Short mmCIF file of C-alpha atoms and ligand atoms in Angstrom, two decimals:
data_model
loop_
_atom_site.label_atom_id
_atom_site.label_comp_id
_atom_site.label_asym_id
_atom_site.label_seq_id
_atom_site.Cartn_x
_atom_site.Cartn_y
_atom_site.Cartn_z
CA MET D 279 -66.58 56.83 35.11
CA ILE D 280 -69.32 57.58 32.59
CA THR D 281 -72.71 56.20 33.59
CA LYS D 282 -74.71 54.99 30.55
CA VAL D 283 -78.47 54.79 30.71
CA TYR D 284 -80.23 52.37 28.36
CA LYS D 285 -83.99 52.53 27.96
CA ILE D 286 -85.36 48.98 27.90
CA ASN D 287 -88.80 48.11 26.58
CA ARG D 288 -90.14 45.37 28.92
CA ASP D 289 -92.26 43.82 26.15
CA ASN D 290 -89.48 43.70 23.63
CA ILE D 291 -86.15 43.52 25.45
CA ASP D 292 -83.16 44.57 23.37
CA THR D 293 -80.83 41.55 23.58
CA ASP D 294 -77.65 43.49 22.74
CA LYS D 295 -78.23 45.86 25.62
CA LEU D 296 -79.01 42.99 27.92
CA LYS D 297 -75.84 41.11 26.93
CA GLU D 298 -73.78 44.26 27.60
CA ALA D 299 -75.29 44.49 31.07
CA ALA D 300 -74.71 40.74 31.69
CA ALA D 301 -71.05 41.06 30.59
CA ILE D 302 -70.49 43.87 33.16
CA LEU D 303 -71.91 41.58 35.91
CA GLN D 304 -69.86 38.62 34.80
CA THR D 305 -66.68 40.64 35.02
CA GLY D 306 -67.47 41.85 38.61
CA GLY D 307 -68.97 45.20 37.71
CA LEU D 308 -72.20 46.95 38.78
CA VAL D 309 -75.47 47.37 36.88
CA ALA D 310 -78.60 49.17 38.16
CA PHE D 311 -81.85 47.59 36.96
CA PRO D 312 -85.57 47.84 37.60
CA THR D 313 -87.38 45.33 39.78
CA GLU D 314 -91.12 45.45 40.62
CA THR D 315 -90.39 46.88 44.08
CA VAL D 316 -87.65 49.55 43.52
CA TYR D 317 -84.53 49.85 41.32
CA GLY D 318 -81.67 47.55 42.43
CA LEU D 319 -77.91 47.98 42.21
CA GLY D 320 -76.68 44.61 41.07
CA ALA D 321 -73.44 42.67 41.29
CA ASP D 322 -72.36 39.01 41.10
CA ALA D 323 -73.43 37.71 44.58
CA MET D 324 -70.76 35.00 44.57
CA ASN D 325 -67.90 37.39 43.90
CA PRO D 326 -66.73 39.16 47.07
CA ASP D 327 -65.00 41.96 45.17
CA ALA D 328 -68.16 42.65 43.22
CA SER D 329 -70.19 42.82 46.41
CA ARG D 330 -67.71 45.19 47.97
CA LYS D 331 -68.20 47.55 45.04
CA ILE D 332 -71.96 47.86 45.94
CA TYR D 333 -71.07 49.00 49.43
CA ALA D 334 -68.60 51.50 48.07
CA ALA D 335 -70.92 52.92 45.41
CA LYS D 336 -73.80 53.40 47.89
CA GLY D 337 -71.80 54.38 50.92
CA ARG D 338 -73.56 51.47 52.63
CA PRO D 339 -72.41 50.32 56.10
CA SER D 340 -70.58 47.06 55.65
CA ASP D 341 -72.72 45.20 58.26
CA ASN D 342 -75.88 45.76 56.19
CA PRO D 343 -76.33 42.55 54.11
CA LEU D 344 -77.53 42.34 50.49
CA ILE D 345 -80.51 40.57 49.05
CA VAL D 346 -79.56 37.87 46.45
CA HIS D 347 -81.85 37.84 43.44
CA ILE D 348 -82.51 34.51 41.65
CA SER D 349 -84.54 33.50 38.58
CA LYS D 350 -85.41 29.90 39.39
CA TRP D 351 -85.96 27.59 42.39
CA GLU D 352 -82.76 25.61 41.73
CA ASP D 353 -80.76 28.82 42.30
CA LEU D 354 -82.02 28.75 45.89
CA GLU D 355 -80.51 25.42 46.49
CA LYS D 356 -77.10 26.69 45.39
CA ILE D 357 -76.95 29.25 48.25
CA ALA D 358 -79.28 28.15 51.08
CA ARG D 359 -79.36 25.22 53.53
CA ASP D 360 -82.21 23.85 55.53
CA ILE D 361 -84.89 24.94 53.08
CA SER D 362 -88.08 24.23 54.95
CA GLY D 363 -91.57 23.27 53.79
CA LYS D 364 -92.66 26.77 54.73
CA ALA D 365 -90.05 28.26 52.39
CA LYS D 366 -91.35 26.08 49.56
CA LYS D 367 -94.95 27.05 50.27
CA LEU D 368 -94.06 30.76 50.33
CA ALA D 369 -92.12 30.47 47.08
CA ASP D 370 -95.11 28.69 45.43
CA ALA D 371 -97.45 31.46 46.60
CA PHE D 372 -95.37 34.62 46.14
CA TRP D 373 -92.38 34.00 43.80
CA PRO D 374 -91.66 35.57 41.50
CA GLY D 375 -92.68 38.56 43.59
CA PRO D 376 -91.98 41.12 46.40
CA LEU D 377 -91.00 38.63 49.15
CA THR D 378 -87.49 38.09 50.48
CA MET D 379 -86.72 35.00 52.59
CA ILE D 380 -83.93 34.69 55.11
CA LEU D 381 -82.39 31.21 55.22
CA ASN D 382 -79.17 29.61 56.51
CA LYS D 383 -76.46 30.16 53.92
CA LYS D 384 -74.20 27.68 52.19
CA ASP D 385 -70.41 28.17 52.62
CA GLN D 386 -70.02 29.27 48.96
CA VAL D 387 -71.85 32.55 49.63
CA PRO D 388 -69.24 35.14 50.50
CA LYS D 389 -69.48 36.96 53.86
CA GLU D 390 -69.20 40.22 51.90
CA THR D 391 -72.69 39.51 50.44
CA THR D 392 -74.26 38.62 53.80
CA GLY D 393 -72.65 41.41 55.87
CA GLY D 394 -70.81 38.73 57.84
CA LEU D 395 -73.96 36.79 58.76
CA ASN D 396 -74.48 33.03 58.40
CA THR D 397 -77.82 33.60 56.84
CA VAL D 398 -78.67 34.77 53.29
CA ALA D 399 -81.59 36.89 52.02
CA VAL D 400 -83.07 35.62 48.75
CA ARG D 401 -85.77 36.93 46.42
CA MET D 402 -87.08 35.97 42.97
CA PRO D 403 -88.17 39.27 41.42
CA LYS D 404 -91.11 39.47 39.03
CA ASP D 405 -89.89 42.20 36.72
CA GLU D 406 -89.14 40.67 33.26
CA ILE D 407 -85.96 42.85 32.89
CA ALA D 408 -84.57 41.69 36.20
CA LEU D 409 -85.29 38.02 35.47
CA ARG D 410 -83.79 38.14 31.99
CA LEU D 411 -80.67 39.91 33.40
CA ILE D 412 -80.12 37.17 35.98
CA GLU D 413 -80.57 34.45 33.34
CA GLU D 414 -78.39 36.17 30.67
CA SER D 415 -75.52 36.81 33.11
CA GLY D 416 -75.69 33.30 34.66
CA CYS D 417 -75.03 35.12 37.99
CA LEU D 418 -77.03 35.27 41.11
CA ILE D 419 -77.37 39.01 41.57
CA ALA D 420 -76.82 40.71 44.99
CA ALA D 421 -78.82 43.89 44.81
CA PRO D 422 -79.79 46.40 47.41
CA SER D 423 -81.87 49.44 46.48
CA ALA D 424 -79.92 51.61 43.99
CA ASN D 425 -79.85 54.77 46.08
CA THR D 426 -77.12 56.46 48.11
CA SER D 427 -77.33 54.89 51.55
CA GLY D 428 -79.98 56.60 53.66
CA ARG D 429 -81.83 58.31 50.82
CA PRO D 430 -85.31 57.31 49.57
CA SER D 431 -85.14 54.22 47.33
CA PRO D 432 -85.36 54.87 43.60
CA THR D 433 -88.60 54.27 41.77
CA LEU D 434 -87.42 55.80 38.47
CA ALA D 435 -84.07 55.44 36.59
CA GLU D 436 -83.60 59.22 37.00
CA HIS D 437 -83.43 58.71 40.76
CA VAL D 438 -80.62 56.21 40.33
CA LEU D 439 -78.74 58.58 38.02
CA LYS D 440 -79.15 61.40 40.51
CA ASP D 441 -77.52 59.35 43.30
CA LEU D 442 -75.00 57.19 41.44
CA ASN D 443 -73.96 59.17 38.37
CA GLY D 444 -70.27 58.59 37.71
CA ARG D 445 -70.09 55.75 40.25
CA ILE D 446 -71.45 52.91 38.14
CA PRO D 447 -71.14 52.00 34.45
CA LEU D 448 -74.73 51.26 33.51
CA ILE D 449 -78.39 51.80 34.39
CA LEU D 450 -81.17 49.86 32.65
CA ASP D 451 -84.17 52.21 32.51
CA GLY D 452 -87.44 50.30 32.60
CA GLY D 453 -89.64 53.32 33.53
CA GLU D 454 -91.51 53.68 36.83
CA VAL D 455 -91.61 50.63 39.07
CA GLY D 456 -94.96 49.08 39.92
CA ILE D 457 -94.87 48.68 43.74
CA GLY D 458 -92.54 51.45 44.90
CA ILE D 459 -91.54 50.15 48.31
CA GLU D 460 -89.02 47.37 49.14
CA SER D 461 -89.89 43.72 49.47
CA THR D 462 -91.35 42.15 52.61
CA ILE D 463 -88.54 40.31 54.45
CA ILE D 464 -89.41 37.11 56.40
CA ASP D 465 -86.88 35.22 58.51
CA LEU D 466 -87.46 31.43 58.15
CA THR D 467 -84.55 30.41 60.38
CA GLU D 468 -86.79 30.71 63.41
CA GLU D 469 -89.42 28.12 64.50
CA ILE D 470 -92.10 30.75 64.07
CA PRO D 471 -91.21 32.88 61.08
CA VAL D 472 -90.52 36.52 61.80
CA ILE D 473 -91.31 39.54 59.59
CA LEU D 474 -88.21 41.74 59.60
CA ARG D 475 -89.52 44.37 57.15
CA PRO D 476 -93.19 44.91 56.11
CA GLY D 477 -93.92 45.27 52.41
CA ARG D 478 -96.56 44.56 49.70
CA ILE D 479 -96.92 40.96 50.95
CA THR D 480 -98.77 41.57 54.16
CA ASN D 481 -98.80 39.68 57.42
CA GLU D 482 -102.33 38.42 56.55
CA MET D 483 -101.17 37.07 53.19
CA LEU D 484 -98.22 35.27 54.84
CA ASN D 485 -100.39 33.90 57.63
CA LYS D 486 -102.80 32.36 55.15
CA VAL D 487 -100.02 30.34 53.50
CA ILE D 488 -97.81 29.29 56.47
CA GLY D 489 -99.88 29.91 59.60
CA GLU D 490 -98.44 31.83 62.52
CA VAL D 491 -95.94 34.59 61.81
CA THR D 492 -94.64 37.21 64.23
CA ILE D 493 -93.26 40.72 63.79
CA ASP D 494 -89.70 41.59 64.77
CA PRO D 495 -90.08 43.47 68.09
CA GLY D 496 -87.25 45.76 66.92
CA LEU D 497 -89.57 47.07 64.15
CA ILE D 498 -92.27 48.35 66.43
CA SER D 499 -90.43 49.27 69.57
CA GLU D 500 -90.01 52.94 70.38
CA ASP D 501 -87.04 51.92 72.57
CA SER D 502 -83.85 52.32 70.57
CA GLY D 503 -82.23 49.66 72.72
CA VAL D 504 -84.29 47.00 70.95
CA LYS D 505 -82.39 46.34 67.77
CA PRO D 506 -84.16 45.21 64.63
CA LYS D 507 -82.92 41.82 63.35
CA ALA D 508 -82.49 43.09 59.78
CA PRO D 509 -79.38 45.19 60.19
CA GLY D 510 -80.56 47.72 57.61
CA MET D 511 -83.70 48.58 59.55
CA LYS D 512 -81.74 50.21 62.36
CA TYR D 513 -80.43 53.07 60.24
CA ARG D 514 -82.29 56.35 59.55
CA HIS D 515 -83.40 55.52 56.10
CA TYR D 516 -85.62 56.45 53.16
CA ALA D 517 -85.06 60.03 54.27
CA PRO D 518 -85.40 63.23 52.27
CA LYS D 519 -82.94 66.09 52.87
CA ALA D 520 -85.69 68.19 54.41
CA GLY D 521 -87.04 67.50 57.88
CA LEU D 522 -90.29 65.45 57.86
CA VAL D 523 -93.01 65.37 60.48
CA LEU D 524 -96.14 63.27 60.41
CA VAL D 525 -99.37 64.63 61.80
CA GLU D 526 -101.96 62.11 63.01
CA GLY D 527 -105.49 62.56 64.18
CA GLU D 528 -109.01 63.50 62.92
CA GLU D 529 -108.90 64.85 59.39
CA GLU D 530 -110.10 68.37 60.39
CA ASN D 531 -107.53 68.63 63.18
CA VAL D 532 -104.66 67.42 60.90
CA ILE D 533 -105.48 69.99 58.23
CA ALA D 534 -105.67 72.80 60.75
CA LYS D 535 -102.45 71.77 62.49
CA ILE D 536 -100.47 71.41 59.23
CA ASN D 537 -101.77 74.77 57.97
CA ALA D 538 -100.83 76.48 61.26
CA LEU D 539 -97.34 74.94 61.28
CA THR D 540 -96.84 75.88 57.64
CA GLU D 541 -97.91 79.45 58.17
CA GLU D 542 -95.52 79.81 61.06
CA LEU D 543 -92.54 78.59 59.08
CA GLN D 544 -93.49 80.62 56.00
CA LYS D 545 -93.32 83.75 58.23
CA HIS D 546 -89.59 82.89 58.58
CA GLU D 547 -89.18 82.55 54.80
CA LYS D 548 -88.96 78.74 55.00
CA LYS D 549 -90.02 76.60 52.06
CA VAL D 550 -92.56 74.05 53.29
CA GLY D 551 -93.84 70.95 51.49
CA ILE D 552 -97.13 69.21 52.40
CA ILE D 553 -98.07 65.65 51.66
CA GLY D 554 -101.88 65.40 51.47
CA THR D 555 -104.32 63.05 49.78
CA ASP D 556 -106.74 63.55 46.91
CA GLU D 557 -109.42 64.15 49.52
CA THR D 558 -107.54 66.97 51.30
CA VAL D 559 -104.99 68.70 48.98
CA SER D 560 -107.19 71.59 48.08
CA ARG D 561 -107.55 72.61 51.69
CA TYR D 562 -103.80 73.16 52.36
CA LEU D 563 -102.25 76.58 52.19
CA GLY D 564 -98.59 75.82 51.55
CA ASP D 565 -96.62 76.69 48.32
CA TYR D 566 -95.80 73.06 47.64
CA VAL D 567 -98.71 70.71 48.27
CA ILE D 568 -98.60 67.27 46.73
CA SER D 569 -101.28 64.53 46.82
CA ILE D 570 -99.89 61.08 47.46
CA GLY D 571 -103.12 59.61 46.00
CA ALA D 572 -106.61 58.64 47.14
CA ARG D 573 -106.75 57.24 50.68
CA LYS D 574 -108.40 54.02 49.61
CA ASP D 575 -105.78 53.39 46.90
CA GLU D 576 -103.01 52.11 49.20
CA GLU D 577 -101.04 50.69 46.31
CA GLY D 578 -100.91 54.17 44.73
CA ILE D 579 -99.78 55.67 48.01
CA ALA D 580 -96.97 53.14 48.30
CA ARG D 581 -95.92 53.75 44.67
CA HIS D 582 -95.78 57.52 44.98
CA LEU D 583 -94.14 57.89 48.40
CA TYR D 584 -90.41 57.91 47.55
CA ARG D 585 -90.86 60.01 44.39
CA ILE D 586 -92.61 62.70 46.39
CA LEU D 587 -89.85 62.76 49.00
CA ARG D 588 -87.30 63.17 46.21
CA ASP D 589 -89.46 65.75 44.36
CA PHE D 590 -89.52 67.90 47.52
CA ASP D 591 -85.70 67.68 47.71
CA GLU D 592 -85.46 68.93 44.09
CA LEU D 593 -87.73 71.84 44.97
CA GLY D 594 -85.40 72.76 47.82
CA VAL D 595 -88.11 72.38 50.43
CA GLU D 596 -86.72 72.64 53.97
CA MET D 597 -89.60 71.05 55.99
CA ILE D 598 -92.26 68.56 55.00
CA TYR D 599 -95.50 67.90 56.86
CA SER D 600 -97.32 64.72 55.97
CA GLU D 601 -100.67 63.21 56.80
CA SER D 602 -100.51 59.86 58.51
CA PHE D 603 -102.05 56.54 57.34
CA SER D 604 -103.66 53.45 58.79
CA SER D 605 -101.16 50.74 59.80
CA GLN D 606 -103.24 47.82 58.47
CA GLY D 607 -102.35 45.67 55.43
CA ILE D 608 -100.10 47.58 53.01
CA GLY D 609 -100.50 50.55 55.31
CA GLN D 610 -98.06 48.85 57.71
CA ALA D 611 -95.31 49.12 55.13
CA ILE D 612 -96.20 52.66 54.20
CA MET D 613 -96.17 53.77 57.78
CA ASN D 614 -92.95 51.89 58.47
CA ARG D 615 -91.17 53.81 55.68
CA LEU D 616 -92.75 57.17 56.51
CA LEU D 617 -91.91 56.86 60.20
CA LYS D 618 -88.30 56.02 59.41
CA ALA D 619 -88.03 58.85 56.88
CA ALA D 620 -89.38 61.16 59.61
CA GLY D 621 -87.01 59.80 62.23
CA HIS D 622 -90.18 58.86 64.18
CA GLN D 623 -91.32 62.53 64.54
CA ILE D 624 -95.09 62.29 64.81
CA LEU D 625 -97.54 64.82 66.17
CA GLU D 626 -100.87 63.65 67.59
CA VAL D 627 -103.63 66.15 67.25
P1 AMP G 115 -82.27 46.77 50.51
O1 AMP G 115 -81.89 45.71 49.53
O2 AMP G 115 -81.53 48.06 50.37
O3 AMP G 115 -83.76 46.92 50.53
O4 AMP G 115 -81.83 46.22 51.95
C1 AMP G 115 -81.90 44.83 52.21
C2 AMP G 115 -82.44 44.62 53.63
O5 AMP G 115 -82.40 43.22 53.91
C3 AMP G 115 -81.70 45.31 54.71
O6 AMP G 115 -82.56 45.88 55.64
C4 AMP G 115 -80.87 44.20 55.27
O7 AMP G 115 -80.50 44.42 56.65
C5 AMP G 115 -81.84 43.01 55.12
N1 AMP G 115 -81.16 41.73 55.09
C6 AMP G 115 -80.39 41.23 54.09
N2 AMP G 115 -79.86 40.07 54.44
C7 AMP G 115 -80.26 39.77 55.67
C8 AMP G 115 -80.00 38.67 56.57
N3 AMP G 115 -79.28 37.65 56.20
N4 AMP G 115 -80.59 38.73 57.79
C9 AMP G 115 -81.36 39.77 58.12
N5 AMP G 115 -81.67 40.84 57.34
C10 AMP G 115 -81.08 40.84 56.12
MG1 MG G 116 -82.25 50.03 50.62
#
């Protein structure tokens, strides 16, 4: 299969290209498209064969459910039951935007889309290209991140092409995404809503709108016996090909430790990558040192993370050492992704 890539100007969307993409979705095919979080790999959520194609193209485990993308509130009523007042409040506050809600599903939603669960994950994305594609196709679009399963999520169309070239017919290229990490997932089927995956919409933001929220114990437990409730969170994920180790502690100690570890590996002819910050990059000795941004610009750090992990793969780096970040606010999502990418390898210094 030849994979076409169409550049789309968000401020002046080419209707012919959009119609071509919509026609692929209507006939059960796959289209990759930008959202404000990461690129998604879309298919008609109500067509089980179309959903199956997503799992095949990504190599995704079949028990890992998909998020259904909608463009208007009424779409939610087509697929979800027991839509609570809290769901309504959250939609008013954060949709369109980077928040996914888990609700009880209606029978019409195929099990292929929900990984066999009786609940469905729903999000209204903010990206104009995504919204127009949903409307033009008349489909609700099931779309996980458009990467090969386990790899870092794509923040550029080039990342999608790298992973899925020859496996899907079309990629809509809307340039670099704005947020760069996947949506926050909140489970509203519990009495007290549970955060299953941290993201740009933080616990504090959710708490202000609906009161008490809790965090899935499976997300924070070091004990691998405690399974996260979002099936996707149990897999090693977001991972570069190289090994990744986080180093945490006082700035001076972190720099010294990373430099020492790097020197040691370089003696053995290993290519080492270092993820520093604007404040520290000039002090590292490695051959491949990249700044993830300024420490106080957490949004920038989130946006750059996956691209840096992929860039190190392109450079053929064999080991990556990264600074660690605060786990407050957006930092919680950043650290969640970094720790998963690192397989929880963290050195305290
Ligand atoms: P992705 O779209 O690749 O970011 O992955 C979607 C994430 O949502 C995965 O971690 C899934 O396990 C999670 N998810 C989707 N549907 C559900 C659901 N019904 N219940 C719990 N988690 C879900
Ligand atoms: Mg994903």
